[in-house]
Amino acid sequence: MQTLKYIAIIAHNTFRESIRDKILYNIVFLAIALTLFSIVLGEWSVFDRAYVIKSTTLSVMSLSGLLISIFVGISLVQKEIQRRTVLTLLSKPISRVTFIVGKYFGLLAVVAVHLTLLTVIYYLMLFVMNAEPTASLLLAIYLIFCEMAVVIAVALLFSSFSSTILSALFTLGVYFAGHLSNELLEQVRFASRMGEMGDTSTALFEKAAVVIHAIFPGLYRYNVTNYVVHGLALPDMYLFWNTIYALGYVGVFLAIASWWFSRRDFL
């Protein structure tokens, strides 16, 4: 119980520190502006206006969550190290695992508030535009939150042992690899069936694609925009299994981050 108390305290302080960050407000205002700009895009587009507004806004939610994870999340641990305040915290009966987990939940709360704010604006905008705001859109937003939960864990993992710039680049790399790994594997297998590559190169590329697909978190699973905006039903138990999938990766990344952070010497 004492550990949970310390985690809650660190998470609360992390949340308060993050919401005072100017970068966070710049990202939030940019996301709101792009969300409102989707109305203009809907008017200009040859596609259905509601489709453009919904798909654009969901994309903005995902990308803004990524930016918060990178520009706010990575700096959380780095600031503590650079200011040497981490020594004060760790001199108390607080383990380094508790420190990492507390930072994680604090930033996760920031992203949750950000997505909630955009959701309210999103639904108000759809209501005003008579674009049929439905409860099914909340499923897509929930999956974006699950995606961001994994991304935040990745950001904290890299920030536990690397510099700010490298951590940002690594996190971006995992994000794009997670979204493209499935498509890469399908393209390699398609090229193999069509005989467009030699046997040796085909086997090599396919093995590489399989490794990438297996190691990197499949963030493509959380992009269900086409299902939602077209009113298609998700497969049975889709939310449940992908929530478990996200929790599994979050647990692994936080465990590695905690282990690595515990090995660092700050003296």
Coordinates of C-alpha atoms in Angstrom, one line a residue:
M1 CA 0.0 0.0 0.0
Q2 CA 2.9 2.4 0.8
T3 CA 4.3 1.8 -2.7
L4 CA 0.9 2.6 -4.3
K5 CA 0.8 5.8 -2.2
Y6 CA 4.2 6.9 -3.5
I7 CA 3.2 6.1 -7.1
A8 CA 0.1 8.2 -6.7
I9 CA 2.2 11.1 -5.3
I10 CA 4.7 11.0 -8.1
A11 CA 2.0 10.7 -10.7
H12 CA 0.1 13.7 -9.3
N13 CA 3.3 15.8 -9.2
T14 CA 4.2 14.7 -12.7
F15 CA 0.7 15.7 -13.9
R16 CA 1.0 19.1 -12.3
E17 CA 4.4 19.7 -13.7
S18 CA 3.4 18.6 -17.2
I19 CA 0.3 20.9 -17.4
R20 CA 2.6 23.8 -16.7
D21 CA 4.8 23.0 -19.7
K22 CA 4.4 25.5 -22.5
I23 CA 5.1 22.9 -25.1
L24 CA 2.0 21.0 -23.9
Y25 CA -0.2 24.0 -24.5
N26 CA 1.3 24.6 -28.0
I27 CA 0.5 21.0 -28.9
V28 CA -3.0 21.2 -27.5
F29 CA -3.8 24.5 -29.3
L30 CA -2.4 23.0 -32.5
A31 CA -4.5 19.9 -32.2
I32 CA -7.7 22.0 -31.5
A33 CA -6.9 24.3 -34.5
L34 CA -6.4 21.2 -36.8
T35 CA -9.6 19.7 -35.5
L36 CA -11.5 22.9 -36.3
F37 CA -9.7 23.1 -39.7
S38 CA -11.2 19.7 -40.6
I39 CA -14.5 21.5 -41.1
V40 CA -12.9 23.5 -43.9
L41 CA -11.3 20.3 -45.3
G42 CA -14.7 18.7 -45.3
E43 CA -16.1 21.6 -47.3
W44 CA -13.3 21.4 -49.9
S45 CA -13.2 17.6 -50.1
V46 CA -14.9 15.6 -52.8
F47 CA -15.7 13.0 -50.2
D48 CA -18.5 13.1 -47.6
R49 CA -18.0 16.0 -45.2
A50 CA -18.7 13.9 -42.1
Y51 CA -16.1 11.3 -43.2
V52 CA -13.4 13.9 -43.6
I53 CA -14.2 15.5 -40.3
K54 CA -14.2 12.2 -38.4
S55 CA -11.1 10.7 -40.0
T56 CA -9.1 13.9 -39.8
T57 CA -9.9 14.5 -36.1
L58 CA -9.1 10.9 -35.2
S59 CA -5.7 11.3 -36.9
V60 CA -5.1 14.6 -35.1
M61 CA -5.8 12.8 -31.8
S62 CA -3.2 10.1 -32.5
L63 CA -0.5 12.5 -33.7
S64 CA -1.0 15.0 -30.9
G65 CA -0.8 12.2 -28.4
L66 CA 2.5 11.1 -30.0
L67 CA 3.8 14.7 -29.8
I68 CA 2.9 14.9 -26.1
S69 CA 4.6 11.6 -25.4
I70 CA 7.8 12.7 -27.1
F71 CA 8.1 16.4 -26.2
V72 CA 6.6 16.2 -22.7
G73 CA 7.1 12.6 -21.7
I74 CA 10.8 12.2 -22.6
S75 CA 11.7 15.4 -20.9
L76 CA 10.1 14.4 -17.6
V77 CA 12.9 12.0 -16.7
Q78 CA 15.6 14.0 -18.4
K79 CA 14.7 17.1 -16.4
E80 CA 14.9 15.2 -13.1
I81 CA 18.3 13.9 -14.0
Q82 CA 19.7 17.2 -15.3
R83 CA 18.4 19.2 -12.3
R84 CA 19.7 16.5 -10.0
T85 CA 16.3 16.5 -8.3
V86 CA 16.2 12.7 -8.9
L87 CA 18.8 12.4 -6.2
T88 CA 16.4 14.0 -3.7
L89 CA 13.6 11.8 -4.7
L90 CA 15.6 8.6 -4.6
S91 CA 17.2 9.4 -1.3
K92 CA 13.7 8.9 0.2
P93 CA 12.2 5.4 0.7
I94 CA 11.1 5.4 -3.0
S95 CA 12.4 2.7 -5.3
R96 CA 13.4 3.5 -8.9
V97 CA 10.6 1.2 -10.1
T98 CA 8.1 3.4 -8.2
F99 CA 9.6 6.5 -9.7
I100 CA 9.3 5.2 -13.3
V101 CA 5.8 3.9 -12.8
G102 CA 4.7 7.1 -11.1
K103 CA 6.0 9.2 -14.0
Y104 CA 4.2 6.9 -16.4
F105 CA 0.8 7.3 -14.8
G106 CA 1.3 11.0 -14.5
L107 CA 1.9 11.4 -18.2
L108 CA -0.9 8.9 -19.0
A109 CA -3.3 11.2 -17.1
V110 CA -2.1 14.2 -19.2
V111 CA -2.8 12.3 -22.4
A112 CA -6.2 11.2 -21.1
V113 CA -7.2 14.8 -20.3
H114 CA -6.0 15.9 -23.7
L115 CA -8.0 13.2 -25.5
T116 CA -11.0 14.0 -23.4
L117 CA -10.8 17.7 -24.3
L118 CA -10.5 16.9 -28.0
T119 CA -13.4 14.4 -27.7
V120 CA -15.7 17.1 -26.3
I121 CA -14.7 19.5 -29.0
Y122 CA -15.1 16.7 -31.6
Y123 CA -18.6 15.8 -30.5
L124 CA -19.7 19.5 -30.3
M125 CA -18.4 20.1 -33.8
L126 CA -20.1 17.0 -35.2
F127 CA -23.3 18.0 -33.5
V128 CA -23.2 21.6 -34.9
M129 CA -22.4 20.3 -38.4
N130 CA -25.2 17.7 -38.2
A131 CA -22.5 15.0 -38.9
E132 CA -24.2 12.3 -36.8
P133 CA -22.0 12.0 -33.7
T134 CA -22.3 8.4 -32.5
A135 CA -21.2 6.5 -29.5
S136 CA -19.1 4.2 -31.8
L137 CA -16.6 7.0 -32.2
L138 CA -15.7 6.5 -28.6
L139 CA -14.3 3.1 -29.5
A140 CA -11.8 4.6 -31.8
I141 CA -10.8 7.2 -29.3
Y142 CA -10.4 4.5 -26.6
L143 CA -8.1 2.5 -28.9
I144 CA -6.1 5.7 -29.6
F145 CA -5.7 6.0 -25.8
C146 CA -4.4 2.4 -25.7
E147 CA -2.0 3.2 -28.5
M148 CA -0.7 6.2 -26.5
A149 CA -0.3 4.1 -23.4
V150 CA 2.2 1.9 -25.3
V151 CA 3.9 4.9 -26.9
I152 CA 4.4 6.6 -23.5
A153 CA 5.9 3.4 -22.1
V154 CA 8.3 3.4 -25.1
A155 CA 9.2 7.0 -24.5
L156 CA 10.0 6.4 -20.9
L157 CA 12.0 3.3 -21.8
F158 CA 14.4 5.3 -24.1
S159 CA 14.5 8.3 -21.8
S160 CA 15.7 6.1 -18.9
F161 CA 19.1 5.5 -20.6
S162 CA 19.4 7.8 -23.6
S163 CA 19.6 11.5 -24.4
T164 CA 16.5 13.6 -25.2
I165 CA 17.1 13.8 -28.9
L166 CA 17.9 10.1 -29.3
S167 CA 15.0 9.1 -27.2
A168 CA 12.7 11.2 -29.4
L169 CA 14.1 9.6 -32.6
F170 CA 13.9 6.1 -31.1
T171 CA 10.3 6.6 -30.0
L172 CA 9.3 8.0 -33.5
G173 CA 11.0 4.9 -35.0
V174 CA 9.0 2.5 -32.9
Y175 CA 5.8 4.5 -33.6
F176 CA 6.2 4.3 -37.4
A177 CA 7.5 0.7 -37.3
G178 CA 4.5 -0.3 -35.3
H179 CA 2.1 1.2 -37.8
L180 CA 3.9 -0.1 -40.9
S181 CA 5.1 -3.5 -39.8
N182 CA 2.0 -5.4 -40.8
E183 CA 1.9 -3.7 -44.2
L184 CA 5.6 -4.4 -44.7
L185 CA 5.1 -8.1 -44.0
E186 CA 2.1 -8.3 -46.4
Q187 CA 4.0 -6.6 -49.2
V188 CA 7.1 -8.9 -48.8
R189 CA 4.8 -11.9 -48.8
F190 CA 3.0 -10.6 -51.8
A191 CA 6.2 -10.0 -53.7
S192 CA 7.3 -13.5 -52.7
R193 CA 4.1 -15.0 -54.2
M194 CA 4.5 -13.0 -57.4
G195 CA 8.1 -14.1 -57.8
E196 CA 9.4 -10.5 -58.0
M197 CA 12.5 -11.3 -56.0
G198 CA 15.1 -14.0 -56.0
D199 CA 14.8 -17.0 -53.6
T200 CA 17.6 -15.8 -51.4
S201 CA 16.5 -12.1 -51.2
T202 CA 12.9 -13.2 -50.7
A203 CA 13.8 -15.4 -47.7
L204 CA 16.0 -12.7 -46.2
F205 CA 13.4 -9.9 -46.6
E206 CA 10.6 -12.1 -45.3
K207 CA 12.6 -13.1 -42.2
A208 CA 13.5 -9.4 -41.5
A209 CA 9.8 -8.5 -41.9
V210 CA 8.7 -11.3 -39.6
V211 CA 11.2 -10.2 -36.9
I212 CA 10.1 -6.5 -37.2
H213 CA 6.4 -7.6 -37.0
A214 CA 7.1 -9.8 -34.0
I215 CA 9.3 -7.4 -32.0
F216 CA 7.7 -4.0 -32.5
P217 CA 4.2 -3.3 -31.0
G218 CA 1.5 -3.6 -33.6
L219 CA 0.2 -0.1 -33.3
Y220 CA -1.7 -0.5 -36.6
R221 CA -4.2 -2.5 -34.5
Y222 CA -5.4 0.7 -32.9
N223 CA -6.2 2.5 -36.1
V224 CA -9.9 1.6 -36.7
T225 CA -10.9 4.9 -38.4
N226 CA -12.3 3.2 -41.5
Y227 CA -14.4 0.9 -39.4
V228 CA -15.9 3.7 -37.3
V229 CA -16.5 6.4 -39.9
H230 CA -18.2 3.8 -42.2
G231 CA -20.3 2.4 -39.5
L232 CA -18.7 -1.1 -39.7
A233 CA -18.7 -3.4 -36.7
L234 CA -15.4 -4.4 -35.1
P235 CA -14.6 -8.1 -34.8
D236 CA -15.9 -9.7 -31.6
M237 CA -13.7 -9.2 -28.5
Y238 CA -11.5 -6.7 -30.5
L239 CA -11.4 -4.2 -27.7
F240 CA -10.7 -6.8 -25.1
W241 CA -7.8 -8.5 -26.8
N242 CA -6.2 -5.3 -28.0
T243 CA -6.4 -3.9 -24.5
I244 CA -4.7 -7.0 -23.2
Y245 CA -2.1 -6.6 -26.0
A246 CA -1.4 -3.0 -25.0
L247 CA -1.2 -3.9 -21.3
G248 CA 1.3 -6.6 -22.1
Y249 CA 3.6 -4.3 -24.1
V250 CA 3.3 -1.5 -21.4
G251 CA 4.3 -4.0 -18.7
V252 CA 7.3 -5.2 -20.7
F253 CA 8.5 -1.7 -21.6
L254 CA 8.1 -0.4 -18.0
A255 CA 9.9 -3.4 -16.6
I256 CA 12.8 -2.9 -18.9
A257 CA 12.8 0.9 -18.2
S258 CA 12.8 0.2 -14.5
W259 CA 15.6 -2.3 -14.7
W260 CA 17.7 0.0 -16.8
F261 CA 17.0 3.0 -14.7
S262 CA 17.9 1.1 -11.5
R263 CA 21.4 0.4 -13.0
R264 CA 22.2 4.1 -13.6
D265 CA 24.6 5.9 -11.3
F266 CA 23.6 9.6 -10.8
L267 CA 26.5 10.5 -8.5

